[in-house]
Coordinates of C-alpha atoms and ligand atoms in Angstrom, one line a residue:
X5 CA 110.4 86.8 79.9
X6 CA 114.0 86.4 81.5
X7 CA 113.5 84.0 83.8
X8 CA 110.9 80.6 84.8
X9 CA 111.7 77.8 86.4
X10 CA 111.4 75.8 89.4
X11 CA 109.5 78.2 91.9
X12 CA 106.7 78.6 89.3
X13 CA 106.4 75.1 88.9
X14 CA 106.0 74.6 92.6
X15 CA 103.6 77.6 92.6
X16 CA 101.4 76.0 89.6
X17 CA 101.4 72.7 92.0
X18 CA 100.2 74.0 95.0
X19 CA 97.1 75.6 92.6
X20 CA 96.6 72.0 91.6
X21 CA 96.6 70.6 95.3
X22 CA 94.2 73.5 95.8
X23 CA 91.7 72.3 93.1
X24 CA 91.0 75.9 92.5
X25 CA 91.8 76.8 89.0
X26 CA 89.1 79.8 88.8
X27 CA 89.7 83.2 90.9
X28 CA 85.6 83.3 92.1
X29 CA 84.6 80.5 94.0
X30 CA 81.6 80.3 96.4
X31 CA 83.6 80.5 100.2
X32 CA 86.3 81.1 98.2
X33 CA 89.8 79.0 98.7
X34 CA 91.3 80.5 95.6
X35 CA 93.8 83.5 96.3
X36 CA 96.4 83.6 94.2
X37 CA 94.9 86.7 91.8
X38 CA 93.9 88.6 94.8
X39 CA 97.2 88.2 96.0
X40 CA 99.0 89.1 93.1
X41 CA 96.7 92.5 92.5
X42 CA 97.6 93.5 95.7
X43 CA 101.1 92.8 95.2
X44 CA 101.0 95.1 91.9
X45 CA 99.3 97.9 93.2
X46 CA 101.7 97.9 96.2
X47 CA 104.8 97.8 93.5
X48 CA 103.2 100.3 91.2
X49 CA 101.9 102.1 93.9
X50 CA 98.3 102.3 92.8
X51 CA 95.0 102.1 95.0
X52 CA 93.6 99.0 92.4
X53 CA 95.1 96.3 90.2
X54 CA 92.8 94.1 88.4
X55 CA 94.7 90.9 86.8
X56 CA 93.5 90.1 83.4
X57 CA 94.0 87.6 80.4
X58 CA 95.8 89.9 78.6
X59 CA 97.4 93.4 77.5
X60 CA 94.7 93.8 75.0
X61 CA 92.3 92.5 77.2
X62 CA 93.7 95.3 79.5
X63 CA 93.7 98.1 77.7
X64 CA 89.8 97.4 76.4
X65 CA 89.1 97.2 80.0
X66 CA 90.7 100.3 80.8
X67 CA 88.9 102.3 78.1
X68 CA 85.4 100.7 79.2
X69 CA 86.7 101.8 83.1
X70 CA 87.1 105.9 81.6
X71 CA 83.7 105.5 79.8
X72 CA 85.0 105.7 76.0
X73 CA 83.1 104.7 72.8
X74 CA 81.9 105.8 69.8
X75 CA 82.4 108.9 68.5
X76 CA 85.8 109.3 70.6
X77 CA 88.8 109.9 69.4
X78 CA 92.2 108.4 71.1
X79 CA 95.1 109.4 70.4
X80 CA 97.7 106.3 70.1
X81 CA 101.7 106.6 68.8
X82 CA 103.0 105.5 65.5
X83 CA 105.2 103.3 66.7
X84 CA 103.6 100.2 69.0
X85 CA 102.4 97.3 68.9
X86 CA 99.0 97.2 67.1
X87 CA 97.1 96.4 69.8
X88 CA 97.3 99.7 71.4
X89 CA 95.7 101.1 68.0
X90 CA 93.0 97.7 68.2
X91 CA 91.6 98.6 71.6
X92 CA 90.1 101.6 71.2
X93 CA 88.3 100.1 68.1
X94 CA 86.7 97.2 70.3
X95 CA 84.9 99.8 72.2
X96 CA 83.6 101.9 69.3
X97 CA 86.2 104.7 69.3
X98 CA 88.7 105.5 66.7
X99 CA 92.6 105.5 67.1
X100 CA 94.5 108.6 66.1
X101 CA 98.1 107.9 64.9
X102 CA 100.7 110.5 66.1
X103 CA 104.5 110.7 65.8
X104 CA 107.1 109.3 68.1
X105 CA 110.3 111.2 68.4
X106 CA 114.3 110.3 68.8
X107 CA 112.9 109.1 72.5
X108 CA 110.7 106.2 70.0
X109 CA 108.1 107.5 72.6
X110 CA 105.0 109.7 71.9
X111 CA 105.8 113.4 71.1
X112 CA 103.3 115.9 73.0
X113 CA 103.9 118.5 70.8
X114 CA 102.2 115.9 67.9
X115 CA 99.8 115.0 70.4
X116 CA 98.4 118.4 71.0
X117 CA 98.3 119.4 67.4
X118 CA 96.0 116.2 66.8
X119 CA 93.6 116.5 69.7
X120 CA 89.9 117.6 68.4
X121 CA 87.1 118.1 70.5
X122 CA 86.3 114.7 70.0
X123 CA 89.4 113.5 71.7
X124 CA 88.7 111.4 75.1
X125 CA 92.1 109.8 75.7
X126 CA 96.1 109.7 74.8
X127 CA 97.8 106.3 75.5
X128 CA 101.4 106.7 75.7
X129 CA 103.4 103.5 75.3
X130 CA 106.5 103.0 77.3
X131 CA 107.9 101.4 74.3
X132 CA 110.9 98.5 75.0
X133 CA 110.9 100.2 78.6
X134 CA 111.5 103.6 77.6
X135 CA 109.8 106.0 79.6
X136 CA 108.0 108.4 77.8
X137 CA 107.4 112.3 78.7
X138 CA 105.0 112.1 81.3
X139 CA 105.3 115.8 82.2
X140 CA 104.7 116.9 79.0
X141 CA 102.0 114.3 78.0
X142 CA 100.0 115.0 81.3
X143 CA 100.5 118.7 80.7
X144 CA 98.7 118.7 77.1
X145 CA 96.5 115.9 78.5
X146 CA 95.4 118.1 81.4
X147 CA 95.2 121.2 79.2
X148 CA 92.9 119.6 77.3
X149 CA 90.8 117.7 79.4
X150 CA 91.3 114.2 78.0
X151 CA 92.2 111.2 79.9
X152 CA 95.9 109.4 80.0
X153 CA 96.1 105.7 79.7
X154 CA 99.1 104.4 80.3
X155 CA 100.6 101.2 78.5
X156 CA 103.1 99.8 80.6
X157 CA 103.1 96.4 78.6
X158 CA 106.9 96.8 77.6
X159 CA 107.6 98.7 81.2
X160 CA 107.1 96.5 84.0
X161 CA 108.8 98.0 86.9
X162 CA 110.1 101.4 85.1
X163 CA 109.6 105.1 86.6
X164 CA 109.5 108.4 85.9
X165 CA 110.6 110.9 88.0
X166 CA 109.8 109.2 92.0
X167 CA 107.0 107.5 90.5
X168 CA 106.5 104.1 88.9
X169 CA 105.3 103.7 85.3
X170 CA 101.4 103.1 85.8
X171 CA 101.3 105.0 88.4
X172 CA 100.8 108.6 86.7
X173 CA 98.1 108.4 84.2
X174 CA 94.5 107.9 84.9
X175 CA 94.7 104.4 84.5
X176 CA 97.4 102.1 83.0
X177 CA 97.8 98.6 81.8
X178 CA 100.2 95.8 81.9
X179 CA 101.1 92.8 79.9
X180 CA 102.4 89.3 80.6
X181 CA 102.5 87.6 77.7
X182 CA 105.8 85.3 76.5
X183 CA 107.5 88.6 75.1
X184 CA 107.5 91.3 78.2
X185 CA 109.6 91.4 80.8
X186 CA 107.4 89.4 83.6
X187 CA 105.2 86.3 82.0
X188 CA 103.0 84.1 82.7
X189 CA 102.4 83.0 79.0
X190 CA 99.6 85.0 78.5
X191 CA 98.3 87.7 80.8
X192 CA 97.7 91.2 81.7
X193 CA 96.5 94.2 84.7
X194 CA 94.9 97.0 84.8
X195 CA 95.7 99.9 87.8
X196 CA 94.4 102.8 88.7
X197 CA 94.0 105.3 91.9
X198 CA 90.6 105.8 90.6
X199 CA 88.0 103.6 92.3
X200 CA 85.1 104.3 89.5
X201 CA 87.5 103.4 86.8
X202 CA 88.5 100.2 88.6
X203 CA 85.0 98.8 89.2
X204 CA 83.8 99.7 85.8
X205 CA 86.9 97.8 84.5
X206 CA 85.7 94.8 86.7
X207 CA 82.8 94.7 85.1
X208 CA 84.0 94.4 81.8
X209 CA 87.0 92.1 82.6
X210 CA 83.9 90.0 84.1
X211 CA 80.3 90.2 82.8
X212 CA 79.7 87.2 85.5
X213 CA 81.0 88.7 87.9
X214 CA 78.1 90.5 89.5
X215 CA 77.2 87.1 90.9
X216 CA 80.4 87.1 92.8
X217 CA 81.6 90.2 93.4
X218 CA 80.0 92.6 96.3
X219 CA 82.5 95.1 95.0
X220 CA 81.3 95.4 91.5
X221 CA 77.7 94.7 92.7
X222 CA 78.1 98.3 95.0
X223 CA 79.5 100.0 91.6
X224 CA 77.3 102.9 90.5
X225 CA 76.1 103.7 88.0
X226 CA 74.6 100.1 87.8
X227 CA 76.2 97.0 86.2
X228 CA 76.4 97.2 82.5
X229 CA 77.0 94.3 80.2
X230 CA 80.6 93.0 80.5
X231 CA 82.6 90.2 78.9
X232 CA 85.6 88.1 80.0
X233 CA 89.1 88.8 80.3
X234 CA 89.9 86.7 83.5
X235 CA 93.0 85.3 84.0
X236 CA 93.2 81.6 85.9
X237 CA 94.6 81.2 89.7
X238 CA 97.6 79.2 87.8
X239 CA 98.7 82.4 85.9
X240 CA 98.2 84.3 89.1
X241 CA 100.4 81.9 90.8
X242 CA 103.2 81.9 87.9
X243 CA 103.0 85.5 88.5
X244 CA 103.4 85.7 92.0
X245 CA 106.8 84.3 91.6
X246 CA 107.5 86.3 88.7
X247 CA 107.0 89.5 90.4
X248 CA 109.3 88.6 93.0
X249 CA 111.9 88.6 90.3
X250 CA 111.3 91.8 88.8
X251 CA 113.9 93.9 91.3
X252 CA 116.3 91.7 90.3
X253 CA 116.0 91.6 86.6
X254 CA 115.7 95.3 86.3
X255 CA 119.3 95.8 88.4
X256 CA 120.8 93.1 86.0
X257 CA 119.5 94.6 82.9
X258 CA 120.4 98.4 84.3
X259 CA 123.7 97.5 85.0
X260 CA 124.5 95.9 81.8
X261 CA 122.5 98.8 80.0
X262 CA 125.0 101.3 81.6
X263 CA 128.4 99.1 81.2
X264 CA 127.7 99.4 77.5
X265 CA 126.5 102.8 77.2
X266 CA 129.4 104.3 78.7
X267 CA 131.3 102.7 76.2
X268 CA 129.0 103.8 73.4
X269 CA 129.3 107.4 74.6
X270 CA 132.5 107.5 73.1
X271 CA 131.4 106.4 69.4
X272 CA 131.6 108.6 66.1
X273 CA 128.9 106.6 64.3
X274 CA 126.6 106.8 66.5
X275 CA 124.7 108.3 69.4
X276 CA 122.8 106.8 72.3
X277 CA 119.3 107.9 71.9
X278 CA 117.8 110.5 74.4
X279 CA 115.7 108.5 77.0
X280 CA 113.1 111.0 78.9
X281 CA 114.1 108.8 82.3
X282 CA 117.8 107.1 82.6
X283 CA 117.5 105.8 85.8
X284 CA 113.9 104.6 85.2
X285 CA 114.5 103.0 81.9
X286 CA 113.7 99.4 82.5
X287 CA 116.9 98.9 80.2
X288 CA 115.7 95.9 77.7
X289 CA 117.1 97.6 74.9
X290 CA 120.3 100.1 73.8
X291 CA 118.7 102.5 71.2
X292 CA 121.1 104.4 68.8
X293 CA 120.6 106.8 66.4
X294 CA 122.3 107.3 63.2
X295 CA 122.5 110.2 60.7
X296 CA 121.1 108.1 57.8
X297 CA 119.0 105.2 57.4
X298 CA 121.4 103.5 55.2
X299 CA 124.5 104.2 58.0
X300 CA 121.7 102.4 60.5
X301 CA 120.8 99.5 57.9
X302 CA 124.6 99.1 57.3
X303 CA 125.6 98.7 61.1
X304 CA 122.8 96.1 62.1
X305 CA 123.4 94.2 59.3
X306 CA 127.3 94.4 60.0
X307 CA 126.5 93.0 63.8
X308 CA 123.8 90.7 63.5
X309 CA 125.9 88.0 64.0
X310 CA 127.5 88.9 67.6
X311 CA 124.6 90.4 69.2
X312 CA 120.6 90.7 68.9
X313 CA 120.1 93.6 67.1
X314 CA 117.0 95.3 65.3
X315 CA 116.0 98.7 63.2
X316 CA 112.5 99.5 64.6
X317 CA 111.4 100.2 60.9
X318 CA 111.7 96.6 60.2
X319 CA 109.5 95.2 63.4
X320 CA 106.4 94.2 61.2
X321 CA 103.1 94.8 63.5
X322 CA 104.8 97.7 65.3
X323 CA 104.7 100.4 62.9
X324 CA 101.8 101.8 62.3
X325 CA 102.4 101.2 58.4
X326 CA 101.7 98.1 58.8
X327 CA 98.4 98.1 60.5
X328 CA 97.1 97.1 57.6
X329 CA 93.4 96.6 59.1
X330 CA 93.6 100.4 60.4
X331 CA 94.9 102.2 57.6
X332 CA 92.4 100.6 55.3
X333 CA 89.7 101.1 58.1
X334 CA 88.4 97.3 57.9
X335 CA 85.9 96.0 61.0
X336 CA 84.4 92.6 60.8
X337 CA 80.8 94.2 60.3
X338 CA 80.2 97.5 58.5
X339 CA 77.4 98.3 60.9
X340 CA 79.9 98.0 63.7
X341 CA 82.8 100.2 61.9
X342 CA 83.9 102.8 64.2
X343 CA 85.2 105.1 61.4
X344 CA 81.8 105.0 59.9
X345 CA 80.3 106.4 63.4
X346 CA 83.0 108.9 63.5
X347 CA 82.2 112.6 64.6
X348 CA 84.1 113.4 61.4
X349 CA 85.9 112.0 58.2
X350 CA 89.3 110.5 59.3
X351 CA 91.7 110.1 56.9
X352 CA 95.0 108.4 58.1
X353 CA 97.0 106.8 55.5
X354 CA 100.9 105.8 55.1
X355 CA 102.4 108.6 55.0
X356 CA 100.7 110.5 58.0
X357 CA 103.4 110.3 60.6
X358 CA 106.9 110.9 58.4
X359 CA 109.2 111.6 61.4
X360 CA 108.3 108.4 63.3
X361 CA 109.4 106.6 59.8
X362 CA 112.5 108.9 59.7
X363 CA 113.9 108.4 63.4
X364 CA 112.8 104.5 63.2
X365 CA 115.0 104.0 59.8
X366 CA 117.8 105.9 61.5
X367 CA 117.4 103.9 64.9
X368 CA 118.7 100.5 65.9
X369 CA 118.3 98.7 68.9
X370 CA 120.4 96.1 70.9
X371 CA 118.6 93.7 73.5
X372 CA 120.4 94.0 76.4
X373 CA 122.3 91.1 77.0
X374 CA 120.7 89.4 80.2
X375 CA 122.6 86.5 80.4
X376 CA 125.8 87.9 79.9
X377 CA 128.1 89.0 83.0
X378 CA 128.7 92.9 82.9
X379 CA 132.8 92.2 81.6
X380 CA 131.0 90.1 78.7
X381 CA 128.6 93.2 77.8
X382 CA 131.1 95.7 77.7
X383 CA 133.3 93.4 75.5
X384 CA 130.1 93.4 73.2
X385 CA 130.0 97.1 73.5
X386 CA 133.5 97.4 72.5
X387 CA 133.1 95.1 69.4
X388 CA 130.5 97.4 68.6
X389 CA 131.1 101.0 69.4
Ligands
PLP29 C1 102.3 93.2 74.2 C2 101.5 94.6 74.1 C3 100.5 94.9 74.2 C4 99.2 93.7 74.3 O1 99.4 92.9 75.2 P1 98.7 91.2 74.8 O2 98.8 90.6 76.1 O3 99.7 90.5 74.0 O4 97.5 91.0 74.5 C5 100.0 96.0 74.1 N1 100.7 97.1 74.0 C6 102.2 96.8 74.1 C7 102.8 98.0 73.6 C8 102.5 95.6 73.4 O5 103.7 95.3 73.9

């Protein structure tokens, strides 16, 4: 979240005045969620959008939307929030961890090497707003006939080529929790161009929607047992305001990042990590690549006082080696353990993606200073270069 304030408060007040906090009502006057879904689909450039209660819930709905389940394998990057790997497990499938490269995003070559006859989907994650190599990943996915689920949780509004992130894969998800570019506290969304995927996601997102939604009722094949990942009208009211702020936030971030990147280009201590689409990058961070892990560590220690700096290798739940329940293959019930139901023995230890660990250890990220003026951002870059 970069900005939140009075306009969001006024939007919430309107929801209170209407007395409608639930998205579905008989003879509905509730409109915030429907309005947000239309606006998000228009912004991203997809036919459909479904607002939900979280990014994790959106991933689960997206996988259900594509009919993924027990026995299936889903390839995820070794550098992402753990939720990307938990979602396949929630539908009975197993996550297969693949390497990221210097761009901090999924390496298409390693994805291809890890595809088996059981692979049903890959989940490219646009980490830290950095676009994945979507051409490379789509090529591999189409060649092997597997689905692409874009995880845009950290990359709302970014783009790759002439399309927004989220409009390229078969289905895509967003998160609007506190830490994302747009936020309503907790929230998410699923977007797609495929009607059946949208309808199946919709059923999963509200097992009770059969009573309200003509669209879900008309779904073929027939209704299945869903759950509840609904958003409230309060969340959607906030998101309607937040979405209006998106282009301004991205423009400010990009202007500051570019100013700093120009100065960093001359550094002999590090180089800017490669980015698959520089203008499409959300510009949340500047990623810097060092020759050694020691040099990266030294730099991040030395500059912690003057800016918000972190080494991806130290970011806790975002590195696969810290995904303890996944490495240990523990589920809440032995009879519902997806690894036991898999079509083959899957063994992925802490050393399964050595290149990921090497890259993450040699990389330092600096949060682009949103609150600073462009001149202050330049001065900061001068201190660091
Ligand atoms: C935040 C995040 C999620 C999960 O979103 P929640 O809204 O917290 O459930 C999934 N994937 C990535 C890459 C994320 O950063």
